[in-house]
Tab-separated table of C-alpha atoms and ligand atoms in Angstrom:
chain	number	residue	atom	x	y	z
A	1	MET	CA	-18.088	-19.515	32.116
A	2	ASN	CA	-16.909	-16.361	30.304
A	3	GLN	CA	-18.565	-13.147	31.387
A	4	THR	CA	-20.198	-11.178	28.574
A	5	ILE	CA	-18.934	-7.590	28.255
A	6	ALA	CA	-21.525	-5.002	27.253
A	7	ARG	CA	-20.583	-3.454	23.891
A	8	GLU	CA	-21.374	0.068	25.165
A	9	ALA	CA	-18.729	-0.314	27.877
A	10	THR	CA	-15.897	-0.553	25.365
A	11	THR	CA	-14.539	2.216	23.150
A	12	ALA	CA	-13.156	-0.287	20.654
A	13	LEU	CA	-14.045	-3.940	20.433
A	14	PRO	CA	-11.457	-5.990	22.281
A	15	SER	CA	-9.149	-7.864	19.974
A	16	PRO	CA	-6.488	-10.468	20.681
A	17	TYR	CA	-4.278	-8.671	18.156
A	18	PHE	CA	-4.195	-5.059	19.308
A	19	ARG	CA	-2.685	-3.436	22.373
A	20	GLU	CA	-2.957	0.061	23.778
A	21	GLU	CA	-0.152	1.413	21.548
A	22	HIS	CA	-2.036	0.214	18.446
A	23	GLU	CA	-5.226	1.930	19.587
A	24	LEU	CA	-3.302	5.118	20.339
A	25	LEU	CA	-1.828	5.052	16.847
A	26	ARG	CA	-5.273	4.407	15.367
A	27	ARG	CA	-6.719	7.443	17.123
A	28	GLN	CA	-3.758	9.586	16.097
A	29	VAL	CA	-3.974	8.623	12.395
A	30	ARG	CA	-7.756	9.069	12.393
A	31	ARG	CA	-7.392	12.559	13.876
A	32	PHE	CA	-4.742	13.435	11.291
A	33	VAL	CA	-6.954	12.209	8.447
A	34	ASP	CA	-9.914	14.249	9.725
A	35	THR	CA	-8.005	17.492	10.208
A	36	GLU	CA	-5.099	17.377	7.747
A	37	VAL	CA	-6.282	15.199	4.853
A	38	LYS	CA	-10.030	15.303	4.266
A	39	PRO	CA	-10.424	19.102	4.155
A	40	PHE	CA	-7.633	19.509	1.569
A	41	ALA	CA	-7.328	16.337	-0.478
A	42	HIS	CA	-9.734	17.343	-3.254
A	43	ALA	CA	-7.165	19.934	-4.307
A	44	TRP	CA	-4.413	17.280	-4.187
A	45	GLU	CA	-6.493	15.067	-6.462
A	46	ASP	CA	-6.574	17.926	-8.965
A	47	GLN	CA	-2.861	18.742	-8.731
A	48	GLY	CA	-1.821	15.079	-8.872
A	49	PHE	CA	0.369	14.832	-5.772
A	50	VAL	CA	0.348	15.147	-1.991
A	51	PRO	CA	2.168	18.290	-0.740
A	52	ARG	CA	5.529	17.826	0.928
A	53	GLU	CA	4.332	19.778	3.929
A	54	THR	CA	1.682	17.109	4.619
A	55	LEU	CA	4.194	14.287	4.244
A	56	ARG	CA	6.547	16.085	6.625
A	57	LYS	CA	3.755	16.385	9.193
A	58	MET	CA	3.122	12.651	8.865
A	59	GLY	CA	6.808	12.074	9.451
A	60	GLU	CA	6.802	14.321	12.515
A	61	LEU	CA	3.888	12.310	13.939
A	62	GLY	CA	5.865	9.087	13.536
A	63	PHE	CA	3.786	7.519	10.745
A	64	PHE	CA	6.863	6.808	8.609
A	65	GLY	CA	8.968	5.059	11.224
A	66	ILE	CA	6.475	2.683	12.775
A	67	ARG	CA	8.689	-0.399	12.609
A	68	TYR	CA	12.097	1.247	12.287
A	69	PRO	CA	14.804	1.342	14.980
A	70	ALA	CA	14.567	4.041	17.630
A	71	GLU	CA	18.170	5.091	16.926
A	72	TYR	CA	16.997	6.565	13.607
A	73	GLY	CA	13.788	8.033	15.024
A	74	GLY	CA	11.520	4.997	14.584
A	75	SER	CA	8.985	3.547	17.050
A	76	GLU	CA	9.914	-0.164	16.856
A	77	LEU	CA	6.277	-1.284	16.710
A	78	ASP	CA	5.124	-4.386	14.814
A	79	THR	CA	3.325	-5.463	11.620
A	80	LEU	CA	-0.062	-4.873	13.272
A	81	ALA	CA	0.850	-1.213	13.705
A	82	SER	CA	1.521	-0.994	9.957
A	83	VAL	CA	-1.933	-2.537	9.463
A	84	VAL	CA	-3.498	0.152	11.667
A	85	LEU	CA	-1.813	2.910	9.627
A	86	ALA	CA	-2.958	1.347	6.340
A	87	GLU	CA	-6.550	0.746	7.508
A	88	GLU	CA	-6.964	4.277	8.777
A	89	LEU	CA	-5.418	5.853	5.677
A	90	GLY	CA	-7.722	3.606	3.635
A	91	ARG	CA	-10.662	5.002	5.592
A	92	SER	CA	-9.672	8.527	4.505
A	93	THR	CA	-11.547	7.823	1.207
A	94	PHE	CA	-8.536	9.235	-0.696
A	95	GLY	CA	-6.660	6.176	-1.978
A	96	GLY	CA	-4.067	8.392	-3.650
A	97	VAL	CA	-3.067	9.966	-0.341
A	98	ALA	CA	-2.994	6.603	1.389
A	99	VAL	CA	-0.794	5.005	-1.235
A	100	THR	CA	1.635	7.949	-1.353
A	101	ALA	CA	2.345	7.536	2.352
A	102	LEU	CA	2.281	3.745	2.357
A	103	VAL	CA	4.586	3.305	-0.648
A	104	HIS	CA	7.117	5.543	1.079
A	105	ALA	CA	6.841	4.089	4.575
A	106	GLU	CA	5.887	0.456	4.008
A	107	MET	CA	6.985	-0.563	0.499
A	108	ALA	CA	10.051	1.432	-0.631
A	109	SER	CA	12.042	2.490	2.440
A	110	VAL	CA	11.540	-1.032	3.820
A	111	HIS	CA	14.289	-2.103	1.400
A	112	ILE	CA	16.753	0.178	3.183
A	113	ALA	CA	15.604	-0.800	6.672
A	114	ASN	CA	15.735	-4.536	5.907
A	115	PHE	CA	18.774	-4.769	3.661
A	116	GLY	CA	20.691	-1.483	3.927
A	117	SER	CA	24.221	-1.379	5.348
A	118	ALA	CA	24.848	0.453	8.630
A	119	GLU	CA	26.140	3.430	6.599
A	120	GLN	CA	23.102	3.483	4.288
A	121	LYS	CA	20.697	3.304	7.232
A	122	ALA	CA	22.504	6.049	9.137
A	123	ARG	CA	22.588	8.243	6.045
A	124	TYR	CA	18.994	7.842	4.869
A	125	LEU	CA	16.656	6.505	7.566
A	126	PRO	CA	16.455	9.603	9.817
A	127	ASP	CA	15.247	11.804	6.944
A	128	ILE	CA	12.976	9.043	5.584
A	129	ILE	CA	11.321	8.660	8.980
A	130	ALA	CA	10.983	12.438	9.407
A	131	GLY	CA	9.325	12.757	5.966
A	132	ARG	CA	12.159	14.944	4.642
A	133	THR	CA	13.268	12.299	2.116
A	134	ILE	CA	10.484	10.552	0.174
A	135	THR	CA	11.180	7.158	-1.379
A	136	ALA	CA	9.922	5.113	-4.325
A	137	ILE	CA	10.379	1.480	-5.282
A	138	ALA	CA	11.115	0.822	-8.963
A	139	VAL	CA	10.681	-2.818	-9.972
A	140	THR	CA	8.007	-2.897	-12.722
A	141	GLU	CA	9.033	-2.252	-16.326
A	142	PRO	CA	7.094	-1.607	-19.521
A	143	ASP	CA	7.624	-5.264	-20.534
A	144	ALA	CA	7.826	-6.938	-17.121
A	145	GLY	CA	5.265	-6.549	-14.365
A	146	SER	CA	3.951	-9.702	-12.698
A	147	ASP	CA	6.958	-11.596	-14.029
A	148	VAL	CA	9.702	-9.810	-12.089
A	149	LYS	CA	12.352	-12.169	-13.435
A	150	GLY	CA	11.651	-10.872	-16.943
A	151	MET	CA	13.055	-7.415	-16.221
A	152	ARG	CA	15.582	-5.954	-18.656
A	153	THR	CA	17.007	-2.959	-16.826
A	154	ASN	CA	20.663	-3.798	-16.274
A	155	ALA	CA	23.563	-2.510	-14.211
A	156	ARG	CA	27.095	-3.027	-15.503
A	157	ARG	CA	30.111	-2.642	-13.220
A	158	GLU	CA	32.650	-0.059	-14.375
A	159	GLY	CA	35.446	0.362	-11.826
A	160	SER	CA	33.969	1.819	-8.639
A	161	ARG	CA	30.560	2.435	-10.225
A	162	PHE	CA	27.569	0.648	-11.679
A	163	VAL	CA	26.071	1.977	-14.907
A	164	ILE	CA	22.280	1.476	-15.018
A	165	ASN	CA	20.333	1.367	-18.280
A	166	GLY	CA	16.654	0.615	-18.779
A	167	ALA	CA	13.140	1.823	-18.010
A	168	LYS	CA	10.703	1.495	-15.109
A	169	MET	CA	6.938	1.805	-15.322
A	170	PHE	CA	4.037	2.737	-13.008
A	171	ILE	CA	6.348	3.956	-10.230
A	172	SER	CA	4.361	5.440	-7.331
A	173	ASN	CA	5.944	8.621	-5.895
A	174	GLY	CA	8.066	8.366	-9.032
A	175	VAL	CA	7.715	11.990	-10.128
A	176	TYR	CA	8.630	13.697	-6.840
A	177	ALA	CA	10.626	11.111	-4.852
A	178	ASP	CA	14.075	12.024	-3.539
A	179	LEU	CA	15.378	8.487	-3.410
A	180	TYR	CA	14.620	5.469	-5.597
A	181	CYS	CA	15.196	1.807	-4.709
A	182	VAL	CA	15.800	0.365	-8.160
A	183	ALA	CA	15.976	-3.274	-9.280
A	184	ALA	CA	18.354	-4.114	-12.133
A	185	LYS	CA	20.022	-7.186	-13.610
A	186	THR	CA	23.644	-7.503	-12.543
A	187	ALA	CA	24.180	-11.149	-13.561
A	188	PRO	CA	22.105	-11.681	-16.709
A	189	GLU	CA	23.723	-15.092	-17.349
A	190	ALA	CA	22.874	-16.449	-13.876
A	191	ARG	CA	19.634	-18.175	-12.832
A	192	ALA	CA	16.902	-15.545	-12.879
A	193	SER	CA	16.503	-15.590	-9.087
A	194	GLN	CA	20.223	-14.822	-8.695
A	195	SER	CA	20.515	-12.210	-11.423
A	196	LEU	CA	19.084	-9.064	-9.803
A	197	SER	CA	20.460	-6.420	-7.461
A	198	MET	CA	18.842	-3.442	-5.758
A	199	PHE	CA	20.365	0.041	-6.028
A	200	LEU	CA	19.839	3.329	-4.274
A	201	VAL	CA	19.544	6.135	-6.810
A	202	GLU	CA	19.185	9.691	-5.581
A	203	LYS	CA	17.053	12.221	-7.437
A	204	GLY	CA	19.298	14.380	-9.614
A	205	THR	CA	21.751	11.580	-10.425
A	206	PRO	CA	22.775	12.199	-14.062
A	207	GLY	CA	21.118	9.616	-16.334
A	208	LEU	CA	17.957	9.232	-14.191
A	209	LYS	CA	15.037	10.884	-15.903
A	210	VAL	CA	11.302	11.053	-15.190
A	211	SER	CA	10.149	10.259	-18.741
A	212	ARG	CA	6.553	11.193	-17.969
A	213	ALA	CA	4.012	11.577	-15.219
A	214	LEU	CA	1.247	9.022	-15.846
A	215	ASP	CA	-2.442	9.965	-15.965
A	216	LYS	CA	-4.498	7.431	-13.983
A	217	THR	CA	-8.158	6.427	-13.553
A	218	GLY	CA	-7.928	6.667	-9.772
A	219	TRP	CA	-5.353	7.387	-7.030
A	220	ARG	CA	-5.274	10.826	-8.650
A	221	SER	CA	-3.420	12.461	-5.757
A	222	SER	CA	-0.596	9.925	-6.046
A	223	ASP	CA	2.133	10.850	-8.526
A	224	THR	CA	3.078	7.935	-10.788
A	225	ALA	CA	5.967	7.938	-13.235
A	226	GLU	CA	7.691	6.190	-16.031
A	227	LEU	CA	11.447	6.420	-15.417
A	228	ALA	CA	14.374	6.175	-17.805
A	229	PHE	CA	17.919	5.184	-16.857
A	230	GLU	CA	20.437	6.184	-19.504
A	231	ASP	CA	24.022	5.454	-18.450
A	232	CYS	CA	23.019	6.350	-14.914
A	233	ARG	CA	26.182	5.949	-12.817
A	234	VAL	CA	25.977	5.138	-9.111
A	235	PRO	CA	28.846	4.268	-6.745
A	236	VAL	CA	29.194	0.586	-5.768
A	237	GLU	CA	28.340	1.670	-2.205
A	238	ASN	CA	24.783	2.229	-3.486
A	239	VAL	CA	24.117	-1.490	-3.935
A	240	LEU	CA	21.334	-2.279	-1.458
A	241	GLY	CA	21.886	-5.641	0.228
A	242	ALA	CA	24.090	-8.352	-1.233
A	243	GLN	CA	24.806	-8.106	-4.953
A	244	ASP	CA	22.696	-10.500	-7.093
A	245	SER	CA	20.288	-11.227	-4.212
A	246	GLY	CA	17.749	-8.553	-5.175
A	247	PHE	CA	15.073	-11.033	-6.236
A	248	TYR	CA	14.850	-12.478	-2.704
A	249	ALA	CA	14.757	-8.978	-1.197
A	250	ILE	CA	11.900	-8.008	-3.516
A	251	MET	CA	9.966	-11.178	-2.671
A	252	ARG	CA	10.468	-10.686	1.055
A	253	ASN	CA	9.337	-7.069	0.966
A	254	PHE	CA	6.335	-8.018	-1.167
A	255	GLN	CA	4.980	-9.786	1.934
A	256	ASN	CA	4.766	-6.522	3.848
A	257	GLU	CA	3.439	-4.676	0.803
A	258	ARG	CA	0.635	-7.192	0.380
A	259	ILE	CA	-0.438	-7.169	4.025
A	260	VAL	CA	-0.521	-3.375	3.945
A	261	LEU	CA	-2.475	-3.231	0.669
A	262	GLY	CA	-4.978	-5.750	2.069
A	263	ALA	CA	-5.405	-3.613	5.196
A	264	MET	CA	-5.808	-0.448	3.132
A	265	ALA	CA	-8.447	-2.196	0.992
A	266	MET	CA	-10.389	-3.290	4.068
A	267	GLY	CA	-10.272	0.263	5.491
A	268	GLU	CA	-11.702	1.528	2.216
A	269	ALA	CA	-14.390	-1.167	2.157
A	270	GLU	CA	-15.502	-0.429	5.734
A	271	GLU	CA	-15.731	3.293	5.049
A	272	ALA	CA	-17.651	2.725	1.799
A	273	LEU	CA	-20.151	0.549	3.665
A	274	ASP	CA	-20.570	3.217	6.367
A	275	ILE	CA	-21.106	5.939	3.760
A	276	THR	CA	-23.605	3.775	1.899
A	277	LEU	CA	-25.446	2.856	5.080
A	278	ASP	CA	-25.883	6.580	5.813
A	279	TYR	CA	-27.199	7.080	2.296
A	280	VAL	CA	-29.682	4.211	2.148
A	281	THR	CA	-31.089	4.878	5.609
A	282	THR	CA	-32.004	8.448	4.634
A	283	ARG	CA	-32.841	8.127	0.930
A	284	LYS	CA	-36.604	7.780	0.496
A	285	ALA	CA	-38.237	5.663	-2.218
A	286	PHE	CA	-41.481	3.709	-2.529
A	287	GLY	CA	-42.876	4.963	0.784
A	288	GLY	CA	-39.839	4.182	2.949
A	289	THR	CA	-36.065	4.319	2.960
A	290	LEU	CA	-33.889	2.241	0.664
A	291	TYR	CA	-32.768	0.378	3.761
A	292	ASP	CA	-36.335	-0.814	4.239
A	293	LYS	CA	-35.828	-2.944	1.136
A	294	GLN	CA	-34.758	-6.350	2.345
A	295	VAL	CA	-32.632	-6.975	-0.731
A	296	ILE	CA	-30.534	-3.881	-0.035
A	297	ARG	CA	-29.995	-4.403	3.681
A	298	GLN	CA	-29.183	-8.069	3.163
A	299	ARG	CA	-26.642	-7.280	0.451
A	300	LEU	CA	-25.008	-4.753	2.794
A	301	ALA	CA	-25.148	-7.227	5.681
A	302	MET	CA	-23.410	-9.904	3.597
A	303	LEU	CA	-20.721	-7.484	2.408
A	304	ALA	CA	-20.145	-6.314	5.995
A	305	THR	CA	-19.773	-9.961	7.017
A	306	ARG	CA	-17.212	-10.619	4.292
A	307	VAL	CA	-15.292	-7.435	5.108
A	308	GLU	CA	-15.162	-8.522	8.742
A	309	ALA	CA	-13.776	-11.890	7.580
A	310	GLY	CA	-11.248	-10.083	5.356
A	311	ARG	CA	-10.127	-7.818	8.208
A	312	GLN	CA	-9.614	-10.756	10.530
A	313	LEU	CA	-7.561	-12.515	7.824
A	314	VAL	CA	-5.393	-9.390	7.509
A	315	TYR	CA	-4.900	-9.278	11.293
A	316	HIS	CA	-4.079	-12.977	11.426
A	317	ALA	CA	-1.504	-12.710	8.617
A	318	ALA	CA	0.023	-9.608	10.236
A	319	TRP	CA	0.207	-11.410	13.573
A	320	LEU	CA	1.927	-14.419	11.971
A	321	ASP	CA	4.369	-12.039	10.291
A	322	ALA	CA	5.018	-10.236	13.572
A	323	GLN	CA	5.838	-13.599	15.212
A	324	GLY	CA	8.343	-14.320	12.427
A	325	ILE	CA	6.252	-17.280	11.198
A	326	GLU	CA	6.418	-18.016	7.457
A	327	CYS	CA	3.044	-16.890	6.096
A	328	THR	CA	3.270	-16.520	2.300
A	329	ARG	CA	0.076	-18.586	2.012
A	330	GLU	CA	-1.946	-16.325	4.313
A	331	VAL	CA	-0.465	-13.108	2.889
A	332	SER	CA	-1.302	-14.207	-0.666
A	333	MET	CA	-4.843	-15.019	0.513
A	334	VAL	CA	-5.083	-11.532	2.019
A	335	LYS	CA	-3.988	-9.848	-1.208
A	336	ALA	CA	-6.286	-11.942	-3.417
A	337	TYR	CA	-9.346	-11.900	-1.169
A	338	CYS	CA	-9.326	-8.337	0.175
A	339	CYS	CA	-8.363	-6.679	-3.100
A	340	GLU	CA	-11.170	-8.432	-5.001
A	341	LEU	CA	-13.647	-7.892	-2.168
A	342	VAL	CA	-13.086	-4.134	-2.006
A	343	ASN	CA	-14.137	-3.932	-5.659
A	344	GLU	CA	-17.292	-5.962	-5.024
A	345	VAL	CA	-18.107	-3.630	-2.137
A	346	MET	CA	-17.564	-0.550	-4.313
A	347	TYR	CA	-19.756	-1.961	-7.088
A	348	ASP	CA	-22.737	-2.420	-4.769
A	349	CYS	CA	-22.124	0.862	-2.929
A	350	VAL	CA	-22.191	2.773	-6.227
A	351	GLN	CA	-25.335	0.830	-7.201
A	352	PHE	CA	-27.157	1.758	-3.988
A	353	HIS	CA	-26.224	5.435	-4.430
A	354	GLY	CA	-28.097	5.370	-7.743
A	355	GLY	CA	-27.255	8.184	-10.177
A	356	MET	CA	-25.399	10.078	-7.458
A	357	GLY	CA	-22.911	7.198	-7.272
A	358	TYR	CA	-21.891	8.002	-10.838
A	359	MET	CA	-21.287	11.699	-10.200
A	360	ARG	CA	-17.785	13.076	-9.687
A	361	GLU	CA	-19.069	15.043	-6.695
A	362	SER	CA	-19.840	11.891	-4.682
A	363	THR	CA	-17.240	10.282	-2.447
A	364	ILE	CA	-18.240	6.784	-3.474
A	365	GLU	CA	-17.509	7.535	-7.130
A	366	ARG	CA	-13.888	8.399	-6.273
A	367	MET	CA	-13.574	5.409	-3.962
A	368	ALA	CA	-14.773	3.027	-6.677
A	369	ARG	CA	-12.211	4.436	-9.137
A	370	ASP	CA	-9.450	4.236	-6.529
A	371	ALA	CA	-10.248	0.636	-5.598
A	372	ARG	CA	-9.948	-0.768	-9.104
A	373	VAL	CA	-6.160	-0.994	-9.056
A	374	HIS	CA	-6.088	-3.108	-5.879
A	375	SER	CA	-6.570	-6.355	-7.793
A	376	ILE	CA	-3.741	-5.446	-10.229
A	377	GLY	CA	-0.913	-3.671	-8.362
A	378	GLY	CA	1.439	-5.312	-5.883
A	379	GLY	CA	0.631	-8.794	-7.210
A	380	ALA	CA	-2.402	-9.343	-9.439
A	381	THR	CA	-5.132	-11.597	-8.041
A	382	GLU	CA	-4.282	-14.424	-10.465
A	383	VAL	CA	-0.635	-14.341	-9.408
A	384	MET	CA	-1.634	-14.396	-5.742
A	385	LEU	CA	-3.957	-17.340	-6.296
A	386	GLU	CA	-1.060	-19.241	-7.896
A	387	GLU	CA	0.918	-18.645	-4.678
A	388	VAL	CA	-2.007	-19.989	-2.654
A	389	ALA	CA	-2.479	-22.933	-5.027
A	390	LYS	CA	1.160	-23.992	-4.529
A	391	ARG	CA	0.455	-24.131	-0.811
A	392	LEU	CA	-3.043	-25.659	-0.734
A	393	ARG	CA	-1.934	-28.903	0.893
A	394	ARG	CA	-1.135	-28.238	4.529
B	1	FAD	C1	-1.249	2.839	-9.999
B	1	FAD	C2	-0.134	1.852	-9.996
B	1	FAD	C3	0.930	2.021	-9.116
B	1	FAD	C4	2.014	1.134	-9.140
B	1	FAD	N1	3.094	1.363	-8.336
B	1	FAD	C5	4.229	0.620	-8.515
B	1	FAD	C6	5.440	0.947	-7.826
B	1	FAD	O1	5.484	1.887	-7.020
B	1	FAD	N2	6.542	0.215	-8.080
B	1	FAD	C7	6.555	-0.833	-8.963
B	1	FAD	O2	7.591	-1.448	-9.152
B	1	FAD	N3	5.397	-1.193	-9.606
B	1	FAD	C8	4.258	-0.489	-9.409
B	1	FAD	N4	3.100	-0.815	-10.076
B	1	FAD	C9	3.119	-1.971	-10.976
B	1	FAD	C10	2.224	-3.119	-10.545
B	1	FAD	O3	2.756	-3.806	-9.469
B	1	FAD	C11	2.024	-3.984	-11.816
B	1	FAD	O4	1.109	-3.273	-12.627
B	1	FAD	C12	1.524	-5.360	-11.515
B	1	FAD	O5	2.535	-6.120	-10.921
B	1	FAD	C13	1.048	-6.080	-12.808
B	1	FAD	O6	2.020	-6.000	-13.795
B	1	FAD	P1	1.629	-5.524	-15.279
B	1	FAD	O7	0.871	-4.259	-15.162
B	1	FAD	O8	2.853	-5.519	-16.087
B	1	FAD	O9	0.633	-6.633	-15.798
B	1	FAD	P2	1.026	-8.039	-16.459
B	1	FAD	O10	2.088	-8.704	-15.672
B	1	FAD	O11	1.257	-7.824	-17.900
B	1	FAD	O12	-0.330	-8.835	-16.244
B	1	FAD	C14	-1.565	-8.403	-16.850
B	1	FAD	C15	-2.674	-9.207	-16.244
B	1	FAD	O13	-2.515	-10.567	-16.609
B	1	FAD	C16	-2.924	-11.399	-15.556
B	1	FAD	N5	-1.798	-12.270	-15.177
B	1	FAD	C17	-0.517	-11.930	-14.983
B	1	FAD	N6	0.223	-12.989	-14.617
B	1	FAD	C18	-0.619	-14.045	-14.594
B	1	FAD	C19	-0.477	-15.426	-14.271
B	1	FAD	N7	0.708	-15.947	-13.888
B	1	FAD	N8	-1.577	-16.218	-14.333
B	1	FAD	C20	-2.782	-15.706	-14.721
B	1	FAD	N9	-2.970	-14.414	-15.005
B	1	FAD	C21	-1.913	-13.585	-14.942
B	1	FAD	C22	-3.415	-10.502	-14.425
B	1	FAD	O14	-4.800	-10.345	-14.506
B	1	FAD	C23	-2.724	-9.180	-14.715
B	1	FAD	O15	-3.428	-8.081	-14.201
B	1	FAD	C24	1.995	0.022	-10.031
B	1	FAD	C25	0.900	-0.172	-10.888
B	1	FAD	C26	-0.142	0.742	-10.875
B	1	FAD	C27	-1.274	0.517	-11.853
């Protein structure tokens, strides 16, 4: 028979998914969040971006090279390590800070690590990992979001260069990034899935313009841009991966993006529940605490149960991914389930904070605003459920 281990005897609950290096990373990110993010991030929310100095510190601590090769300064860890980073940044309560770091490390630069040539990797990855070069991924357009194949930005070959024309919308890190991974149509006559290519476009390239910095409901410390490409010329060496295969690269990298967003959402949900538990166990009403009300503690208990289920689904999908097992079904479930759930959690947490939950000075108010975008960005819930529906029969 299995021996029962006393909970007090363990610092973290044992998990089949995590090893010592994951726990070390978790402690390191948590310490960084406590000392380098939380005391300062209100000011970043007001200014609309995370300072470079902070991103460089994250790079120095290895947060931007978790899965990248050691030869460029990476740590060669696995998908579960990316999950740890995302969960802990999610727990910071500043979604804008979390997404700034995660877009750079887990959504944009991934294109270079996965599909870049040896020259591109050698040129860009060391500075990306060190936090000296910050990246953005530019796929969405004003008239094409969920339907990636509908994009209109095009790149025409002219001798040794491609000339890019078009517009990109809602681009995270888009105002201050140094390097953009940009999707554009290179074979408009071909089947949609074989019509796109990815390009590396450096900040300052003539023809690339930040049309405007966008003003958002939440994620206020994350800079978000609309970009314009007007006869933006890049050398053919800047094609990222094989020409016309950009659609497959985008779809593959979406898998990582969705696992990471699910993990970030679950980190946020856990923290919101902790904050709310503190509030309802001290707030007095009707001769006791709010927690004395069965309806409140049961609602929190059910949400905690669902968040635990969501977390375990994230870990399972990340583990499948780390084993190299095809897991589009599970990853789509993660994105749909966790990104809806975090909003349900926020709704009840605001409710149980009463009027204070509606005040800009309360943490839960910011967290609720930040969470709203989870069910839209990186694959809207409806789109994710279509992916699951296609794979319902096992
Ligand atoms: C803050 C923020 C940051 C972002 N960062 C980036 C970034 O860094 N890079 C980037 O490329 N993009 C980024 N995006 C874009 C994001 O991924 C898109 O907003 C998302 O894919 C949805 O596209 P859309 O906004 O054009 O909505 P649409 O595609 O127009 O869809 C609108 C709504 O219709 C519904 N819907 C869509 N398709 C279907 C369907 N097949 N069946 C049923 N319902 C459907 C969904 O509810 C969806 O929310 C960001 C967006 C935001 C808001």
